XYZ file of C-alpha atoms in Angstrom:
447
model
C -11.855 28.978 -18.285
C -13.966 29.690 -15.032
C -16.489 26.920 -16.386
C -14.047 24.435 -16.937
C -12.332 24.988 -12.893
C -15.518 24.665 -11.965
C -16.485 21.441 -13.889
C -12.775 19.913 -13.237
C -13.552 20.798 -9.322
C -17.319 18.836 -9.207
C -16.167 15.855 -10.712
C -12.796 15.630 -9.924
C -12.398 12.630 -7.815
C -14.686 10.763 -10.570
C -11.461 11.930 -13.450
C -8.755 11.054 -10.589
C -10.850 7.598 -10.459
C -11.001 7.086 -14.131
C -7.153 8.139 -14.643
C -6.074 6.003 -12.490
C -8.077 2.852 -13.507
C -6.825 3.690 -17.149
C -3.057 3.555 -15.699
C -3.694 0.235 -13.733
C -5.208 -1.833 -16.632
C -1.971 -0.482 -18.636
C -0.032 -1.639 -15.874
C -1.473 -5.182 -14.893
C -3.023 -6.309 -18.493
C -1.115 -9.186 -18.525
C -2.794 -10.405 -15.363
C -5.952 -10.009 -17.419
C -4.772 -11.838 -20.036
C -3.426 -14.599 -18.299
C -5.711 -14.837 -15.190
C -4.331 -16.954 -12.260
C -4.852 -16.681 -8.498
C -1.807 -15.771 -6.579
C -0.287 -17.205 -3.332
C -2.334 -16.295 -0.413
C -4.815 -14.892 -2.543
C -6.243 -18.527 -3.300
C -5.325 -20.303 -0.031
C -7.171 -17.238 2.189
C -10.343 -17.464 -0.441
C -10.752 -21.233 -0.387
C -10.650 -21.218 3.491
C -12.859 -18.417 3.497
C -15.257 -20.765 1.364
C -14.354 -23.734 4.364
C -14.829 -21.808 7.262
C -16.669 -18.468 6.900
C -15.029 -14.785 6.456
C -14.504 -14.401 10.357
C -12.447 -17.308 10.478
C -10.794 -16.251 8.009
C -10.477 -12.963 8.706
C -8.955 -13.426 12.143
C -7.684 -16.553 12.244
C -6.083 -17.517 8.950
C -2.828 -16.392 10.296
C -1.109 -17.737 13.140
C 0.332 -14.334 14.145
C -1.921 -11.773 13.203
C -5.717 -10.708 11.316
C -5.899 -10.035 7.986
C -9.085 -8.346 7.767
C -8.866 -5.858 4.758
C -7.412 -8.689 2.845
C -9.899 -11.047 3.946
C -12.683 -8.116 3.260
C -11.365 -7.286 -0.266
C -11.466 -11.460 -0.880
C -14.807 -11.622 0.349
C -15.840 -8.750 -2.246
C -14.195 -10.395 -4.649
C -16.383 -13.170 -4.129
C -19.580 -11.881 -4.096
C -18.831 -9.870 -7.198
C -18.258 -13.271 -8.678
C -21.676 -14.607 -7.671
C -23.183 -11.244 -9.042
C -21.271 -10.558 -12.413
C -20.696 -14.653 -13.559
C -23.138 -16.498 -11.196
C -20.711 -18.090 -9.241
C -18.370 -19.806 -11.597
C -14.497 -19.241 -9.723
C -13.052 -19.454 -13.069
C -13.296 -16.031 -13.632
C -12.636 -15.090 -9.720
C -9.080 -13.876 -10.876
C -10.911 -10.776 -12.848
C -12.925 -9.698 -9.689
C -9.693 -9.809 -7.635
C -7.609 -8.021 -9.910
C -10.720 -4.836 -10.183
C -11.021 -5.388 -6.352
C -7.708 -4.747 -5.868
C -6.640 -1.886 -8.881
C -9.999 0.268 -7.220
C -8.545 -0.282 -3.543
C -4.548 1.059 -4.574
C -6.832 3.681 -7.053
C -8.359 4.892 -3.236
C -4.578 4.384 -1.991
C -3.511 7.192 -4.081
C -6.203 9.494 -3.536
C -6.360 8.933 0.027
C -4.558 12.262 0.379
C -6.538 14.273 -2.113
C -9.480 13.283 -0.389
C -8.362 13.739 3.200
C -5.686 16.172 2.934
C -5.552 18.317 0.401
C -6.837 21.495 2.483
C -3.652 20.353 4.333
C -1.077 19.113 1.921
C -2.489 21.386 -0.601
C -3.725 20.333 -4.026
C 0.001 20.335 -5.759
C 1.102 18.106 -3.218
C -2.268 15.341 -3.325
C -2.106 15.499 -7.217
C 1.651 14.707 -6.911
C 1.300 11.736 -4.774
C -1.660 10.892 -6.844
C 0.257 10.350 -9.988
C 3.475 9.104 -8.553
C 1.763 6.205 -6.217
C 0.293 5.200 -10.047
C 3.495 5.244 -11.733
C 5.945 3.825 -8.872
C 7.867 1.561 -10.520
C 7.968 -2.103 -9.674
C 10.908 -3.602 -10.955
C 10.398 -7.905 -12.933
C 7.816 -8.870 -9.803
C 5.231 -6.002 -10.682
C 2.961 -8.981 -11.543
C 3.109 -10.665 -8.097
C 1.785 -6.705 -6.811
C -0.633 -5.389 -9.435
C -4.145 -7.134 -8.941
C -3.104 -8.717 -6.291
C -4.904 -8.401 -2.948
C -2.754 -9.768 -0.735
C 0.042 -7.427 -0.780
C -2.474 -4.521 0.350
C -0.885 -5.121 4.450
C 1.926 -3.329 3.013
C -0.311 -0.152 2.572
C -1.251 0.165 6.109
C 1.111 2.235 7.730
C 0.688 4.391 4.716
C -2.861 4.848 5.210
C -2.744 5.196 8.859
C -0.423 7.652 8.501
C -2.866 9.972 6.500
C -5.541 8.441 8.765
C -3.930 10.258 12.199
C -3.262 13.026 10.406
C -6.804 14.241 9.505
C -7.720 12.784 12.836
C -5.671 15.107 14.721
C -6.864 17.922 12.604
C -10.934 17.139 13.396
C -10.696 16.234 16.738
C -13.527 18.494 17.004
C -16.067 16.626 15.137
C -17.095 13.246 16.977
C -18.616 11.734 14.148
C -15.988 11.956 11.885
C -13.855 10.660 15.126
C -16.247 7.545 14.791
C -15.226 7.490 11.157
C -11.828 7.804 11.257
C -11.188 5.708 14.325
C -13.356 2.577 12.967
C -10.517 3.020 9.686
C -7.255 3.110 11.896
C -8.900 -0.220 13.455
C -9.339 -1.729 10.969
C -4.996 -1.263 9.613
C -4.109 -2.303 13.216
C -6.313 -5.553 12.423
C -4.617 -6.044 9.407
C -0.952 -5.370 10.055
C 0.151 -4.963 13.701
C 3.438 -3.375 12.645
C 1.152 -0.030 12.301
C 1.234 -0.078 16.722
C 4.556 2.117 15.966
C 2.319 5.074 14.528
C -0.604 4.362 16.675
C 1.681 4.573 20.350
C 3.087 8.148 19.046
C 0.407 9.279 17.697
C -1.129 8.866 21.610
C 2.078 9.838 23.031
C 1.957 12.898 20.716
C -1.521 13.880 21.241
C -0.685 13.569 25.086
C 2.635 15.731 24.653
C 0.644 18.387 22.865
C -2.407 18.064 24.911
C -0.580 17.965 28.800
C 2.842 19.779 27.991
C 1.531 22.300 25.436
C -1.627 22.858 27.045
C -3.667 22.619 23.993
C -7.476 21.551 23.995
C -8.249 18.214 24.680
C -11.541 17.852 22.322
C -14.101 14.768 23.071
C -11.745 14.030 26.375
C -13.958 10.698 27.172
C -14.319 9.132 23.770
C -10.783 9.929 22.740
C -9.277 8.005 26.593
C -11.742 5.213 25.304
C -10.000 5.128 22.133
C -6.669 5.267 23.501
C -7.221 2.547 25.488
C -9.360 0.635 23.221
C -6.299 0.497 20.793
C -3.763 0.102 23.724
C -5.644 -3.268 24.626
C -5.750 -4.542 21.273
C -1.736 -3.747 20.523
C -1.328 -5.963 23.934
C -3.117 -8.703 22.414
C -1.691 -8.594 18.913
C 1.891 -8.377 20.306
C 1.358 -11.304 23.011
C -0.213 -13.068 19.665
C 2.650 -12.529 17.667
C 5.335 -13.751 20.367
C 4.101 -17.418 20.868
C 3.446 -17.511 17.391
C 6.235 -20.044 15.950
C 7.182 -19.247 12.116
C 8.730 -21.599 10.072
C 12.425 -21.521 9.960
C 13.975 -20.040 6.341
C 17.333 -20.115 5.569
C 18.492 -16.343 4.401
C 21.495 -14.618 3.907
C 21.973 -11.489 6.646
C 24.549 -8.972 6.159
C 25.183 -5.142 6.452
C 27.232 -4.633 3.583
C 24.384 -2.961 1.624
C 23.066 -1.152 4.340
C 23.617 2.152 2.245
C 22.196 0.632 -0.950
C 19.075 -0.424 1.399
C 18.156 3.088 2.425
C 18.812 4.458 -1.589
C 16.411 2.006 -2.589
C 13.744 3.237 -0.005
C 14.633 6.777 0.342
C 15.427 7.602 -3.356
C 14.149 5.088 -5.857
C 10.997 6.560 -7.064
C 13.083 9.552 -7.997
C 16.152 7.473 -9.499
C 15.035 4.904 -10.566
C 16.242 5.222 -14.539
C 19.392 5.580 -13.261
C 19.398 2.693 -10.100
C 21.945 0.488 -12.153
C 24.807 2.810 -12.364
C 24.415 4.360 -8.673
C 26.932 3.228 -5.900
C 27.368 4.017 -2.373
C 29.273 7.076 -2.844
C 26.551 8.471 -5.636
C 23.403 7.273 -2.918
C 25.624 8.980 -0.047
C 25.554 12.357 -2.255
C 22.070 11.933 -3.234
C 20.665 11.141 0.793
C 22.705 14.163 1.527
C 21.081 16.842 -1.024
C 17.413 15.361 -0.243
C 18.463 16.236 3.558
C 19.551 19.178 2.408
C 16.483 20.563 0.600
C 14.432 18.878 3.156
C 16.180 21.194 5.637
C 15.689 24.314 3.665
C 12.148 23.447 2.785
C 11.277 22.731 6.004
C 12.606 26.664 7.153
C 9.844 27.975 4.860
C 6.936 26.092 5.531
C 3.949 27.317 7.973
C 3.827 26.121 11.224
C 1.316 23.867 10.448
C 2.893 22.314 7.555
C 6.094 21.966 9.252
C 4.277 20.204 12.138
C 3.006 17.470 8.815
C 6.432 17.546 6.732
C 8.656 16.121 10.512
C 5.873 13.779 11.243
C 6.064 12.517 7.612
C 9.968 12.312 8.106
C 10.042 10.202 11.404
C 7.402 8.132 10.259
C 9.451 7.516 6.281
C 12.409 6.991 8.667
C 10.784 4.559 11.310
C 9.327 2.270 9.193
C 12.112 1.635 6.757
C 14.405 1.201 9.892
C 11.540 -1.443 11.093
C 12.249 -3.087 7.537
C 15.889 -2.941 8.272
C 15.720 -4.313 11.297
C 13.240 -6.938 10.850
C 13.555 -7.869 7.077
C 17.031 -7.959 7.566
C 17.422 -10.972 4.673
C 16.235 -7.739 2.637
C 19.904 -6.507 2.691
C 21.003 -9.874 1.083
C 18.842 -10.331 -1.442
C 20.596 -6.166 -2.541
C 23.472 -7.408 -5.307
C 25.125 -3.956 -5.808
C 22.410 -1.802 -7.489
C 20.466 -3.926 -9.857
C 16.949 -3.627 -9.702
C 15.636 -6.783 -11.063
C 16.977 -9.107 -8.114
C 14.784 -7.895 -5.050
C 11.149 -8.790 -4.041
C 10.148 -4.819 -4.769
C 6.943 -5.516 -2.258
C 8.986 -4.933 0.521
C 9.984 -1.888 -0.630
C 6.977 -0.973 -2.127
C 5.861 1.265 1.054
C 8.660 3.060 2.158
C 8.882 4.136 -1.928
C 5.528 5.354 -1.075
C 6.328 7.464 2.555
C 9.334 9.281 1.141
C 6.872 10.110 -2.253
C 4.937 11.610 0.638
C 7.485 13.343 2.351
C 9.140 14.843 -0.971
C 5.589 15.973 -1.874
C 4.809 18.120 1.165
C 7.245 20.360 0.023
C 5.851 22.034 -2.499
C 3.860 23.834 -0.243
C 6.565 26.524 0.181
C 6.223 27.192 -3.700
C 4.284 30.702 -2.526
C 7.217 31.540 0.235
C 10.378 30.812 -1.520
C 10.909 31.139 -5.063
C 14.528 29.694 -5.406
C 13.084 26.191 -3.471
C 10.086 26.417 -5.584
C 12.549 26.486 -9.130
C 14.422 24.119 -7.321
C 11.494 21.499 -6.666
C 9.989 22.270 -10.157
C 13.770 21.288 -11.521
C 13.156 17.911 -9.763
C 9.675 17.331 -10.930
C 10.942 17.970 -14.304
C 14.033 15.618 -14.142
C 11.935 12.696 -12.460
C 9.002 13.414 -15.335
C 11.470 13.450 -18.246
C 12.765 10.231 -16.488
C 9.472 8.165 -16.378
C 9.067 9.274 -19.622
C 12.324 7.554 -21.336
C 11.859 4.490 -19.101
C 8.071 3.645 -19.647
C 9.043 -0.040 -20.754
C 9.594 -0.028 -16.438
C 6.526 1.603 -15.526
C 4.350 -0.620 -18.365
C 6.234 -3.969 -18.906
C 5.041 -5.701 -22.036
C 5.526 -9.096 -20.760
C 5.872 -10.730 -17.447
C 8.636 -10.648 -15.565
C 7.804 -12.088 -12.700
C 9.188 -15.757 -12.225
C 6.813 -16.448 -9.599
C 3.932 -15.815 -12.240
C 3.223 -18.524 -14.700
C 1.176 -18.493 -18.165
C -1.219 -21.297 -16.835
C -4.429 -19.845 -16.156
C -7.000 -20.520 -13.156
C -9.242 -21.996 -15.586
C -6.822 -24.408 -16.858
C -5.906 -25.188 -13.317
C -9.337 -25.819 -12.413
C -9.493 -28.371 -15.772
C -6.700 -30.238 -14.007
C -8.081 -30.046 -10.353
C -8.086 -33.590 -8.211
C -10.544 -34.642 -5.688
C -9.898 -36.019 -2.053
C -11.996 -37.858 -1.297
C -11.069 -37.273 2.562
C -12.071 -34.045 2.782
C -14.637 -34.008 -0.249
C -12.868 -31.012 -1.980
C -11.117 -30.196 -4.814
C -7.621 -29.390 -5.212
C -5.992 -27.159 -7.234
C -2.465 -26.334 -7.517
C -1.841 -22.489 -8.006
C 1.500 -20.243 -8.372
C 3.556 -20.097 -6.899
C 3.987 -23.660 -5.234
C 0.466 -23.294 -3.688
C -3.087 -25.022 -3.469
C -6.626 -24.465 -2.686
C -9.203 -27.109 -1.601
C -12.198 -25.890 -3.205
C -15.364 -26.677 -1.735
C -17.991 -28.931 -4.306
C -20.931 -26.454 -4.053
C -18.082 -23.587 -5.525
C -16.805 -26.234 -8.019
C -20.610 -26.366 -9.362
C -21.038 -23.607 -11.795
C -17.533 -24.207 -13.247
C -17.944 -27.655 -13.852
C -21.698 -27.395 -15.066
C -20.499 -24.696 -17.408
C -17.408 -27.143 -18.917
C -19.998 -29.702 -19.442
C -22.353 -27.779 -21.484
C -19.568 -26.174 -23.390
């Protein structure tokens, strides 16, 4: 038994890899079997091709950088060259392993970081649930799909300022850490929120508590570094001018709206037959336990567990506040009528925050039966709704059966610009470059 803990515990993040992989390619096979580039996927990939990864990068979007996306892409891309010597018909394979190893790292984030934290229950538990959130009928537009990966940053930032706090000590892994919470605030601003109290925390804790203030120059550098850069995103964002889109705001679902954040990875068998007066019940016995977990946890667990609640709380009332078409697209519990991207992180943050509690299994056994009940519940739950988890067709409206490759058969050429173009789901295009048109078309010919 002592051979095998030790065996599981030196290769562990290479089984947590290979497990998750395994439950990916279950998950998004159809978008191996039907390859197509998605949306923003293609149009950020063929300007990349046009204008160079910086551009790209930071300049693609009027409003904001996209520079994990545009860094995934650019992977993407080069494993392309690498693995099929260029030809972009098979581009839609390299995106969709790009992006199933970057959510893969997603879920382990906390295992990796946090797990002398969080404890191992907790990381394995977020591990396995992050897999196996369900997606509702757009899973397709999410799964091997890169450009949905901005709504993972405050996620990841979140567990990013956590271990920074924590090894404040250590400047290089400062370095580290800091070049990483960067690197979300270049890719969605929204993350500012975490990034201004996490500084106005560290200052409260530092000044008012009178606690050490490690690495005092590099950390005001920081600070201020990342104050600068949330001035110039936000003054970015305001004289940026979005299109216009018609959408229906109301606050008629507003309860519905925090069930489906809050509570859907738990209910989610059972999401049809819920009301408000069910999701009222159920918000108040998660507040409940939260409460009675939180009066057993160690001091520096309980410091974790609020954090993780105010930062679950802030960001779905961001959503709520600025998605607020969100609320209209809600038709009285139903869960194949809403874009489930948007609610794809705040599923995530309260996964987080429910997890964190099982480290008062060794201080009270009543929550610990209690929190083992739930486990239980939500495993025999994914269990009888698999067909949710690991749809055998697609769903997704917005995803068609046409294939890149057939897409590419039917390109047209402007002769304006000199490129090809090639219309891709849904309602999009890419003008693709001759020299990347080469190997594709050379390959046709001979074939």
């Amino acid at each position: 038994m002592n051979s095998i803990k030790k065996h599981l515990s030196k290769y562990i993040y290479v089984y947590l890899f290979a497990l998750g992989f395994f439950i990916l390619l279950l998950r998004g096979y159809y978008n191996l079997e039907t390859p197509i580039i998605y949306a923003e996927d293609g149009d950020w990939i063929s300007h990349m091709w046009q204008h160079g990864y910086l551009k790209t990068a930071f300049g693609v979007r009027g409003d904001y950088p996209v520079f994990w996306l545009a860094t995934l892409l650019k992977i993407s891309d080069i494993l392309c060259n690498i693995l099929f010597s260029g030809n972009i018909s098979y581009l839609p394979y390299t995106i969709f392993f790009v992006s199933t190893f970057s959510y893969i790292f997603v879920a382990m984030l906390p295992y990796i970081l946090l797990k002398d934290k969080l404890g191992k229950k907790a990381c394995l538990l977020i591990y396995l649930l992050i897999l196996l959130l369900p997606l509702g009928n757009t899973s397709n537009e999410i799964l091997g799909r890169i450009l949905q990966g901005h709504f993972f940053m405050w996620y990841v930032l979140f567990i990013l300022l956590i271990y920074r706090y924590y090894n404040e000590k250590d400047l290089k892994k400062l370095l580290v850490t800091d070049c990483f919470i960067i690197s979300c605030l270049l890719t969605n601003p929204v993350v500012s929120v975490e990034i201004a109290g996490y500084i106005l925390f560290s200052f409260y804790k530092k000044i008012i508590k009178k606690n050490t203030f490690y690495n005092k120059k590099y950390q005001l550098i920081m600070f201020l570094t990342s104050g600068v850069l949330m001035l110039y995103l936000f003054i970015r964002m305001i004289n940026y001018e979005a299109e216009s889109v018609d959408v229906i705001i109301t606050s008629n679902n507003t309860i519905e709206f925090f069930a489906k954040s809050l509570l859907y990875p738990f209910i989610f068998g059972i999401y049809d037959n819920l009301n408000d007066c069910l999701s009222v019940i159920l918000l108040c016995i998660m507040s409940v336990y939260y409460y009675f977990a939180y009066k057993k946890m160690n001091k520096e667990t309980k410091t974790i567990f609020i954090l993780s609640i105010v930062s679950t709380l802030a960001i779905t009332l961001i959503m709520y506040f600025t998605r607020s078409f969100l609320r209209g697209c809600l038709l009285g519990y139903k869960t194949a009528n809403v874009p489930d991207r948007y609610f794809l992180l705040m599923n995530i943050c309260s996964i987080l925050t429910f997890s964190i509690t099982l480290n008062t299994w060794n201080r009270s056994r009543l929550l610990k039966y209690f929190s083992i009940l739930i486990i239980l519940l939500v495993g025999v739950e994914y269990i009888n709704n698999l067909e949710m988890i690991f749809p055998k067709e697609n769903k997704c409206l917005a995803v068609s059966n046409v294939t890149f490759k057939e897409r590419l058969k039917n390109s047209s050429y402007n002769t304006k610009n000199g490129n090809f173009v090639v219309e891709i789901d849904p309602s999009w295009k890419m003008e693709i470059p001759p020299y990347k048109m080469k190997t594709f078309m050379e390959d046709i010919y001979e074939n």
